[in-house]
XYZ file of C-alpha atoms in Angstrom:
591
model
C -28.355 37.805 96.147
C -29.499 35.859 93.630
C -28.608 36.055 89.715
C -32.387 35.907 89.293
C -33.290 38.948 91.867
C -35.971 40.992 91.023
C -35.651 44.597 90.439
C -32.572 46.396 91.193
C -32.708 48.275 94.700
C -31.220 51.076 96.545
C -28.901 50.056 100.032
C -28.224 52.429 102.379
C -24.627 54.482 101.904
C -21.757 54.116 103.677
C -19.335 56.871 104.646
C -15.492 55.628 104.846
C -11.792 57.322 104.681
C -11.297 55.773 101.561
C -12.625 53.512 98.738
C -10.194 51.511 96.821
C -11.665 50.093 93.357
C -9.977 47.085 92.397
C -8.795 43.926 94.415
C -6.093 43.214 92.502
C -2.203 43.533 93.854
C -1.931 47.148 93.703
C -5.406 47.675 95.188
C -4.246 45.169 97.915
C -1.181 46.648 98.713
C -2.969 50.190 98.925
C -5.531 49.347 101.127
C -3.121 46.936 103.548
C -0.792 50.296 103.627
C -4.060 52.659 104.612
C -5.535 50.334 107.024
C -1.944 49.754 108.446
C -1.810 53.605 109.413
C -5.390 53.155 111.098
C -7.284 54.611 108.324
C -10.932 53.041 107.456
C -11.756 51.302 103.408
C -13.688 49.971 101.615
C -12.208 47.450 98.894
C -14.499 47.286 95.633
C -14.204 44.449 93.271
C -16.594 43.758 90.049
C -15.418 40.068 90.593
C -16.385 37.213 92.831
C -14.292 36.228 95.502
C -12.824 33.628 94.051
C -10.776 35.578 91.314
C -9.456 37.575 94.580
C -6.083 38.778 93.767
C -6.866 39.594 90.722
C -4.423 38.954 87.251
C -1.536 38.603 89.357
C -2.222 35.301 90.566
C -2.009 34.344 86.934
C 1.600 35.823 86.724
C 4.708 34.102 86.247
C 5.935 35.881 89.600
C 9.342 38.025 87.747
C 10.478 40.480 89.620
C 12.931 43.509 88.389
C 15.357 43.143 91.156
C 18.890 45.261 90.597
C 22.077 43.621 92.760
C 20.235 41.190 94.240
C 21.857 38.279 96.244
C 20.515 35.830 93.796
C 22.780 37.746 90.879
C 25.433 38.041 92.710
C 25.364 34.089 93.134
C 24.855 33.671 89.515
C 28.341 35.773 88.534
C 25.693 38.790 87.338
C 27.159 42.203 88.400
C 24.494 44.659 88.203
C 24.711 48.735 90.090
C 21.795 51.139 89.666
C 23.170 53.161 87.972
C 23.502 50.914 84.816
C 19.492 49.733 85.760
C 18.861 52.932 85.308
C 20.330 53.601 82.154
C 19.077 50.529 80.791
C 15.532 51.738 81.555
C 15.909 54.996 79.883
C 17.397 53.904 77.105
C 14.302 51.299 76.820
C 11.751 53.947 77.648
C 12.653 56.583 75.318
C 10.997 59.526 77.527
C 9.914 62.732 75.465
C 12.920 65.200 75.887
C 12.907 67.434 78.844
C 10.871 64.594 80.929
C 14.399 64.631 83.182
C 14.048 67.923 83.545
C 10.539 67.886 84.527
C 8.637 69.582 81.581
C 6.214 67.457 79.115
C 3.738 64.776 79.614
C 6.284 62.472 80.268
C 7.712 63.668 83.674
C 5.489 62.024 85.996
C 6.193 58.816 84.711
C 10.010 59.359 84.534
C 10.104 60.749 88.390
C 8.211 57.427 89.045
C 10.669 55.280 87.296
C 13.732 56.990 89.086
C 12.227 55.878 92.283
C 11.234 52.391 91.079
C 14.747 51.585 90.141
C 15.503 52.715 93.287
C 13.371 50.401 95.021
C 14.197 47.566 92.621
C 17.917 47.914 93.920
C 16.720 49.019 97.792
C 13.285 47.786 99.697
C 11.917 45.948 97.734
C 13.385 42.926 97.958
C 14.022 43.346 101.906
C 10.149 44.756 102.114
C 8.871 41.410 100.435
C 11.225 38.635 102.099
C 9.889 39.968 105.683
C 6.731 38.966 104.706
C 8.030 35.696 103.902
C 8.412 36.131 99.999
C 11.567 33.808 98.214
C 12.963 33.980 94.854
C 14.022 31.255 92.735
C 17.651 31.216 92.633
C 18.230 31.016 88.840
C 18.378 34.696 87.432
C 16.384 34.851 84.095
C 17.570 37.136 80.778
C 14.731 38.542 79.719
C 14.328 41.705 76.910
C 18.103 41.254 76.084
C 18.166 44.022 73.409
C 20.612 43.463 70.991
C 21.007 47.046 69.599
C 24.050 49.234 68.883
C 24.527 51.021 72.061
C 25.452 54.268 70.859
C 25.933 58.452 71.457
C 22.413 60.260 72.134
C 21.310 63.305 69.766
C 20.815 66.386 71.342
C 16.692 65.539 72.117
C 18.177 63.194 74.202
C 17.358 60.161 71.937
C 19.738 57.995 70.475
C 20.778 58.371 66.975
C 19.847 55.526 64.384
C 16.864 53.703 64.995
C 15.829 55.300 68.083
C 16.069 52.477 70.564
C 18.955 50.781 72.905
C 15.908 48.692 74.644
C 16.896 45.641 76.747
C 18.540 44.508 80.243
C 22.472 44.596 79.797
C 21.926 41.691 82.667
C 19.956 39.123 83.784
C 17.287 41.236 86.432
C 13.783 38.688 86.175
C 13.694 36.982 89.559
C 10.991 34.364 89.511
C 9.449 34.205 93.172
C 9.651 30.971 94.617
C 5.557 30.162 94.075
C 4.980 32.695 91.203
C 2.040 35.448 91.624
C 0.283 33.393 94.185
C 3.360 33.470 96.594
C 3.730 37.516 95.640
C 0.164 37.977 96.807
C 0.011 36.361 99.718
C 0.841 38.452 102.273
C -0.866 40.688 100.792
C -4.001 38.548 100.659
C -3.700 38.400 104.639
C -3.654 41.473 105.568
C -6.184 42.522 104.425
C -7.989 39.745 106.126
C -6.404 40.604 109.377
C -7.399 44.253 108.688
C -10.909 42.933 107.997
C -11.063 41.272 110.875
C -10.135 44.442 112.981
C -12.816 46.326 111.327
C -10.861 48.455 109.586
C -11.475 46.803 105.539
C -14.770 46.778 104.473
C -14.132 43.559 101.523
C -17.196 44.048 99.600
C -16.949 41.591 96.065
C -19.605 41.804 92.767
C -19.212 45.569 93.145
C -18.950 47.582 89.815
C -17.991 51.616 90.274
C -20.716 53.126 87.560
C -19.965 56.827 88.556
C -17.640 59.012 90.545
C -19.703 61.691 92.819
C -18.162 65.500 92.774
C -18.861 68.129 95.400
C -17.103 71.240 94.422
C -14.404 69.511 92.033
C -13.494 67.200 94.662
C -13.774 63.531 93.991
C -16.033 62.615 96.960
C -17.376 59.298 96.541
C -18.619 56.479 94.223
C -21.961 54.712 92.920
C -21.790 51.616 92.857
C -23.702 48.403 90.844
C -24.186 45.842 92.774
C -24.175 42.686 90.369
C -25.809 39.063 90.522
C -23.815 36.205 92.756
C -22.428 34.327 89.644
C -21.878 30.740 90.387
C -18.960 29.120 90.390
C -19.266 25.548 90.865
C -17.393 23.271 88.599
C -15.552 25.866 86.659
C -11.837 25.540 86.309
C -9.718 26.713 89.548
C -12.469 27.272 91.318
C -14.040 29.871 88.792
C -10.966 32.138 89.052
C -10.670 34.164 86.066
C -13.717 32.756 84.422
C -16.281 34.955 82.604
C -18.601 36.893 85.125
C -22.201 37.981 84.568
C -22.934 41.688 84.417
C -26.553 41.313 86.163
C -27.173 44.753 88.526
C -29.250 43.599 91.085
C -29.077 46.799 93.522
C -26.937 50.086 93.747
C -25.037 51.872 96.647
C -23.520 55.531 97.194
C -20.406 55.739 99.646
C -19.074 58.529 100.733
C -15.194 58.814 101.269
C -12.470 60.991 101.857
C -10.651 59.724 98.955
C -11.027 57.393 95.824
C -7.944 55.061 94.530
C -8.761 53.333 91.261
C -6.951 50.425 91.105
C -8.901 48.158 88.395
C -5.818 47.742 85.552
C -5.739 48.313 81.608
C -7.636 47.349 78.750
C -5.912 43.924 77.783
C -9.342 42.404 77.715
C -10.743 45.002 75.556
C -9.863 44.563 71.960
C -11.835 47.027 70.450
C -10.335 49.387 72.728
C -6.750 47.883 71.980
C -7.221 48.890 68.375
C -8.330 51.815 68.884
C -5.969 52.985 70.885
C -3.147 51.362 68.864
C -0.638 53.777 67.508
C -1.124 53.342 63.761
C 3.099 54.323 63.038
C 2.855 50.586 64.563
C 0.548 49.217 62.350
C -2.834 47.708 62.802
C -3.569 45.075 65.428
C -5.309 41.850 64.179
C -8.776 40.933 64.234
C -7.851 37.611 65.354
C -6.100 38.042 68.769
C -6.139 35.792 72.487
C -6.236 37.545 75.777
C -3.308 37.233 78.603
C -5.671 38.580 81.109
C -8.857 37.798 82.139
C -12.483 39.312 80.700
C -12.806 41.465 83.660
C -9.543 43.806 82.311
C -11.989 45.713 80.481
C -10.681 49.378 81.284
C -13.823 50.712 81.803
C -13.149 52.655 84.914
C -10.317 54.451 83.205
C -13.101 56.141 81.219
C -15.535 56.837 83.796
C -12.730 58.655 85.703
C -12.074 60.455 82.557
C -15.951 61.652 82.676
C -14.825 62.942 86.119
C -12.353 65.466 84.975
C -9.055 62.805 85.035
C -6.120 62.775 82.327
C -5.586 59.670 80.411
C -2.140 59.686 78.682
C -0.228 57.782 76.222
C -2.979 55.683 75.676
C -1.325 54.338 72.590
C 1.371 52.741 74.348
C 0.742 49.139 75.185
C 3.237 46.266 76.185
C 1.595 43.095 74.663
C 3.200 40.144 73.351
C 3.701 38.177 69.735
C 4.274 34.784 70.934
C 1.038 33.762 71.847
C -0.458 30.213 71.758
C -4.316 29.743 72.205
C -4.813 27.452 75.983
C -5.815 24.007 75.061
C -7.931 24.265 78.409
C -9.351 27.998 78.074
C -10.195 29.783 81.374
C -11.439 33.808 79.634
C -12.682 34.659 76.386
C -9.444 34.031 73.900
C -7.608 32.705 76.810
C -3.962 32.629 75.160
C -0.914 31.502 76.816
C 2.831 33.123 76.661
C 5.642 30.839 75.085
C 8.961 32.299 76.937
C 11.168 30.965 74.258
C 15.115 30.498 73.961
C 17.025 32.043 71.030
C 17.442 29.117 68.604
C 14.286 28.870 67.163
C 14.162 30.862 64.003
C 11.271 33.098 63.874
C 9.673 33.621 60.910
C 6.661 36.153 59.654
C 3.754 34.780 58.032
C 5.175 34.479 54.431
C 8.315 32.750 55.724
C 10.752 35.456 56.173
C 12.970 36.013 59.255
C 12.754 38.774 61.523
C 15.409 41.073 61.639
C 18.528 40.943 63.686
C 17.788 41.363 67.012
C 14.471 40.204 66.351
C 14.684 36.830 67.963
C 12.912 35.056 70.542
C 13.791 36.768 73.896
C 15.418 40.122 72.883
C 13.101 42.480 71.823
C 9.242 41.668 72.559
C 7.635 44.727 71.219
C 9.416 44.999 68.072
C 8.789 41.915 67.115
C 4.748 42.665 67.732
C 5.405 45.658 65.742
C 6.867 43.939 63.108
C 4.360 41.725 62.640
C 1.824 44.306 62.670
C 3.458 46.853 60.610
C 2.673 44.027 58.067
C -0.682 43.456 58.670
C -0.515 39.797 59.595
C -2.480 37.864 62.471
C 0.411 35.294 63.223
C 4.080 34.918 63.036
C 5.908 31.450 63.374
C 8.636 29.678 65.445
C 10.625 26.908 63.381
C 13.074 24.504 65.462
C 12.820 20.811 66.420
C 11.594 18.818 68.979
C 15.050 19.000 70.912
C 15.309 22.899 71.407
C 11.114 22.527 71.851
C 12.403 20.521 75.013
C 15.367 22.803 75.760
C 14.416 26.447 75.809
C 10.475 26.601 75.711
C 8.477 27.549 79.196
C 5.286 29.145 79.751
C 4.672 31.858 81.535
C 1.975 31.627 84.045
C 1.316 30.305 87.678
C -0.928 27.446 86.386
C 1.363 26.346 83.377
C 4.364 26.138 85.873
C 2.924 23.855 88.613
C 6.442 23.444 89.808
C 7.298 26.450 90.609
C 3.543 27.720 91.474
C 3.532 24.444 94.321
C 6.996 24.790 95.888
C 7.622 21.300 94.404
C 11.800 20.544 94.437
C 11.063 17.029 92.595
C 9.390 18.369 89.862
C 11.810 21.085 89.606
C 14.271 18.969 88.542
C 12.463 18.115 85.350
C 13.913 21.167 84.133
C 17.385 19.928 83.744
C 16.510 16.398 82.359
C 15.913 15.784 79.117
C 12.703 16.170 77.659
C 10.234 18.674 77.909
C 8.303 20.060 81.110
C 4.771 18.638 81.830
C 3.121 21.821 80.625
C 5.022 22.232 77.409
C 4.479 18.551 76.545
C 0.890 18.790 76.687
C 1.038 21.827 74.738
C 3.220 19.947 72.411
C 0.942 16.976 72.060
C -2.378 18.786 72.292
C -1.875 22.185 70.630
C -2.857 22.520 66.821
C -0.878 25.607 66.715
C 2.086 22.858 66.816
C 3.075 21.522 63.614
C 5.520 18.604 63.085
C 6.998 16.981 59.804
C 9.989 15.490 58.905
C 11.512 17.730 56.084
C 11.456 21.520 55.886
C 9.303 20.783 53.036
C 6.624 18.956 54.719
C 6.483 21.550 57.470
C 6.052 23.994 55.262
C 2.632 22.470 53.338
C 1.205 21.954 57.305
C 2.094 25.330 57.754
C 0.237 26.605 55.063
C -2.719 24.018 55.981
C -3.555 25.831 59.554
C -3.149 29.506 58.162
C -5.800 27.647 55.174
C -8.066 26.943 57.447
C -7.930 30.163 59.958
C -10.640 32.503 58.419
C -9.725 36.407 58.013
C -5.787 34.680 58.330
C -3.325 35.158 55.508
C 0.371 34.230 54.999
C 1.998 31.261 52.332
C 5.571 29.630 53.377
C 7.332 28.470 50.188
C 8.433 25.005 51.072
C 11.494 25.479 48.814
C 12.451 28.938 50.684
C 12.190 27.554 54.025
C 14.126 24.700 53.302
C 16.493 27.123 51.737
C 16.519 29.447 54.758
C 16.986 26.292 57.302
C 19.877 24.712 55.411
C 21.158 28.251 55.910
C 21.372 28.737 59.003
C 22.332 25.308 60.010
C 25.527 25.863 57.877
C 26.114 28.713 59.781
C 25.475 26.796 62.965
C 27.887 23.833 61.655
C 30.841 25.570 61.361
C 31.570 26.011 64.818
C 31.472 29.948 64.605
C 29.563 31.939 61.740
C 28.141 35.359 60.643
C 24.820 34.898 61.147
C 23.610 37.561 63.747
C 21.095 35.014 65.637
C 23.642 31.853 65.544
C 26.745 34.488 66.989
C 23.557 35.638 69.795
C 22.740 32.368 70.437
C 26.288 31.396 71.063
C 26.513 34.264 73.637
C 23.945 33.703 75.673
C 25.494 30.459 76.651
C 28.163 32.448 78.155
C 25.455 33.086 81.183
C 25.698 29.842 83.243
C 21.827 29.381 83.686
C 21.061 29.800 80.415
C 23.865 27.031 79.144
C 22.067 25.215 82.052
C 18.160 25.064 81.690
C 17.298 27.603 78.817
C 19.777 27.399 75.958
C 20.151 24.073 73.836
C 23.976 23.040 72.434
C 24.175 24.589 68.929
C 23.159 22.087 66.258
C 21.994 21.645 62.812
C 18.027 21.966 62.686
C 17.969 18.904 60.609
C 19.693 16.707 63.081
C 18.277 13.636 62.757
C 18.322 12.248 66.805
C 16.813 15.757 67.645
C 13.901 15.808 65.594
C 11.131 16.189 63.840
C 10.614 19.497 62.608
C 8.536 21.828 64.930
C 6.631 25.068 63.827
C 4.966 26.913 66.099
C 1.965 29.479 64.861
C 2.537 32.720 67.380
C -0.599 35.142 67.516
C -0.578 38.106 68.800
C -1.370 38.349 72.967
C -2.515 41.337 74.402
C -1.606 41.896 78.614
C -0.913 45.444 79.750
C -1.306 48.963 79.327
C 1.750 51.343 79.677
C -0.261 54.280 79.726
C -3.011 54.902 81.743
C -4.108 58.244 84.374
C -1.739 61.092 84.787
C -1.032 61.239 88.341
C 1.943 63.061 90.396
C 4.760 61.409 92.001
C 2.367 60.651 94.958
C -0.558 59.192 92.803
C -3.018 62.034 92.387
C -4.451 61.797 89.483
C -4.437 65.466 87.330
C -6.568 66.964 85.087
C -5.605 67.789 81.447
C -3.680 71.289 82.162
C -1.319 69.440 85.181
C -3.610 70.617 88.328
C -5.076 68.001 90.928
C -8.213 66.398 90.693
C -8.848 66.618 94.280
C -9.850 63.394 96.049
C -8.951 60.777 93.102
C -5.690 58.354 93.167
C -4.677 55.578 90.951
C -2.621 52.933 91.429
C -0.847 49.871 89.339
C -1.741 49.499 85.620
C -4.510 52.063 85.825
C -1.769 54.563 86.435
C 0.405 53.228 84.029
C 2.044 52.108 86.905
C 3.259 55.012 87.984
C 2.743 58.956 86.415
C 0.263 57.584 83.686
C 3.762 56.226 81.845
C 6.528 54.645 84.387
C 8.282 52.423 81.196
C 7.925 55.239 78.414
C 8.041 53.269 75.817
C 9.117 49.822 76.197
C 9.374 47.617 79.594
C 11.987 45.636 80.737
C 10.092 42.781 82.374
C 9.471 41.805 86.126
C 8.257 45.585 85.942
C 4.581 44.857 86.360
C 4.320 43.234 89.430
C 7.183 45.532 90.853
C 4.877 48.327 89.632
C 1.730 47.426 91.397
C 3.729 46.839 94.656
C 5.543 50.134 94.363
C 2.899 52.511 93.486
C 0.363 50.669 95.945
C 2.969 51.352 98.573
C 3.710 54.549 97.824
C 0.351 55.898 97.439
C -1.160 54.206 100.089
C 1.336 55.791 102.346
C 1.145 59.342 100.887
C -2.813 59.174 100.581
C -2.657 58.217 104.528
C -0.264 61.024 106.066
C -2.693 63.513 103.627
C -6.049 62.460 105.902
């Protein structure tokens, strides 16, 4: 069909086992485990073909693996049962969620089971279908909080958080989210080729059909081909047109929506924002691509479905805007080391453990408790080289291509291809010479940002850097990020390829002076449809909504709420596999 077809017409419905909305991971691994059990679907996507796959073939590929072989080989003794703690701790359930009571006890009987899988199947599950893992164990989300005796709610006492990994657990897969989706990717083909997946693309769900409370089928929108000749990667990811062109009614035994969150959707963001947190900006990029709009979420909500913890949202404060943008506000992820000192928009460091790669969403709600649009990185050009990567299959072409040469830019000196270009094209990268300096080009970019606010004194951050590089010069010191930084090189691969040697700022052979403006990135939603611990998706007072399922981000990746709270990264992509497994296995024994 063509974008310019004439009026919209009616096609003839189809009548199927199951239609899966979304053809994304989670939808992928949901359909692959239905048609796998001999069970007939049809796979709906609002997208063209080419952005198959979905966001995850944007990811960085992290995986939350517990006592993997890859740990052990790094020195890294992990168990479940500390996994597990970690994640409660980090996801801060409402009391009596372990007990089964409250909105939260889906979600924690999915996030039992995930850590379960994290340290079981999973790994074993993905390397039979050919799936490999980098060998160097990342630290993400390290925490830094006083671990200390719960209050009888069941929350700790103090500030109400012991978030972060107690050990390295973010396995990057040897070819990022590309490599993840793969198999994936196949069969389905294979499965479409036996007549048993129905692919159909530039399909948009605009209503879920009902016969006697029982989700029954869907309408669907057929939309305008949307060319994509001469876009970037083939027009993956790009902006699609919204042109109906036609409509169709199938008819299924079951419905499994699988389309994601609302990262895409800033009004929606905002709205949903918890205001205890803050405001989000006005001024914000996009991790995901325009199509994470989180539409369905509401039309299933029209159909009698629960949406919970809405206001919960994962998304990150250290985003740069692409040089080369793909989607609307197409921002970028800088997955920093813990040297750089990060400062808020009128100069002032975070607090301890604020720093780059402990605590992800409380810096984001520090910086919007405040009201700002930006927050900054300050280093120089020699921890720029050291400890900054991207996260991303296409700004790690590396590890994306299986390339061992190019690998081993990572432990020579200077900076990866990615980050260099970043470095040399980025205006959101600021070099001077003195503290002093930086600080006036700092100013300059926030000048020139409209709606943006913020004013570094140039004598308080030349104050504040002479500070900490005294601190840094005498071998030891009190300051809570210098003693942090210190200890991380106690884990091998970060002394290796993501910590730099402790040294004065203001060393002259590893200079100039670097700031980095951060902006706030959104990428997923926590919360999402209630469902049970075998994806049904339930009404408001608990019951079943007969006939709907969810799946991946649109179910909060598990229960409407698998990471309470906070996540502990590599949980996303873990998510999608584990719920799409686990629902398309319980949805296909249920037929």
């Amino acid at each position: 069909m063509s974008a310019d077809a004439s009026p919209a017409v009616a096609r003839p419905g189809t009548t199927t086992d199951v239609v899966v909305i979304g053809a994304g991971l989670s939808g992928l691994v949901t359909a692959t485990e239905l048609t796998a059990a001999g069970r007939r679907v049809v796979l709906l996507d609002q997208e063209p073909e080419a952005s198959f796959g979905g966001q995850a073939w944007w990811s960085f590929g992290g995986l939350f693996l517990v006592g993997s072989p890859e740990q052990r080989a790094m020195g890294v003794h992990d168990s479940p049962e500390l996994a597990w703690s970690d994640w409660q701790d980090s996801a801060q359930f409402s009391p009596g969620a372990e007990r089964g009571e409250g909105p939260d006890r889906h979600g924690y009987a999915w996030a039992h089971r995930f850590v379960e899988f994290a340290a079981g199947d999973m790994r074993s599950w993905l390397h039979a279908r050919g799936v490999r893992w980098f060998p160097l164990v990342q630290w993400a989300e390290r925490g830094g909080y006083t671990v200390g005796r719960r209050s009888g709610g069941g929350r700790p006492e103090g500030d109400g958080t012991q978030h972060g990994n107690s050990v390295p657990r973010f396995h990057v897969t040897w070819g990022t989210g590309p490599a993840i989706l793969r198999p994936f990717v196949a069969a389905a083909r294979a499965a479409q080729d036996a007549g048993l997946l129905d692919l159909r693309f530039r399909r948009r769900v605009a209503g879920l059909t009902t016969t006697d409370g029982a989700v029954t089928g869907v309408r669907v929108e057929v939309l305008a081909d949307h060319p994509t000749d001469g876009l970037p990667f083939g027009g993956r990811g790009s902006p699609s047109n919204r042109d109906v062109v036609g409509t169709e009614e199938i008819t299924a035994g079951a419905v499994v929506v699988a389309t994601g969150g609302i990262g895409a959707n800033h009004d929606l963001a905002r709205a949903h924002w918890d205001p205890e947190a803050g405001t989000l900006p006005d001024r914000m990029l996009s991790g995901v691509p325009d199509s994470t709009d989180g539409l369905m979420l509401s039309t299933a909500a029209d159909a009698g479905a629960a949406l919970v913890h809405e206001e919960r949202m994962w998304h990150y404060p250290e985003g740069i805007a692409n040089h080369s943008p793909v989607w609307t506000n197409h921002g970028i992820r800088i997955l920093p080391g813990p040297s750089s000192l990060w400062l808020d928009a009128d100069g002032g460091r975070l607090p301890a453990p604020l720093f780059p790669g402990f605590d992800a969403l409380g810096a984001l709600q520090h910086v919007t408790r405040r009201g700002d649009d930006h927050s900054w990185f300050v280093l120089n050009k020699a921890i720029m080289e050291s400890e900054f990567a991207l996260s991303g299959s296409e700004q790690n072409p590396d590890l994306t291509g299986k390339d061992v040469k190019l690998l081993a830019q990572r432990v020579l000196p200077g900076a990866v291809g990615p980050v260099a270009r970043f470095a040399a094209e980025s205006p959101e990268f600021v070099w001077a010479e003195t503290p002093e300096e930086l600080a006036g080009r700092m100013n300059a970019l926030v000048d020139a940002t409209p709606g943006s606010r913020g004013h570094v004194d140039p004598d308080d951050l030349a104050r504040v850097v002479a500070q900490r590089d005294a601190q840094v010069s005498s071998g030891l010191g009190k300051d809570p990020q210098v003693v942090a930084t210190r200890a991380t090189r106690d884990y091998r691969v970060d002394k290796l390829i993501r910590v730099a040697k402790p040294r004065p700022l203001t060393t002259p052979k590893d200079g100039p002076l670097l700031a980095v403006r951060l902006s706030v990135l959104t990428r997923k939603t926590l919360g999402g449809l209630w469902c049970d611990p075998s994806g049904r998706v339930l009404q408001a007072d608990g019951s079943v909504l007969a006939g709907l399922w969810a799946v991946g981000e649109a179910a909060g990746f598990g229960g409407g709420g698998v990471h309470g709270h906070r996540a502990l990264e590599g949980t996303f992509l873990g998510g999608c596999l584990h719920t799409g497994r686990v629902t398309g296995r319980a949805l296909a024994a249920s037929l």
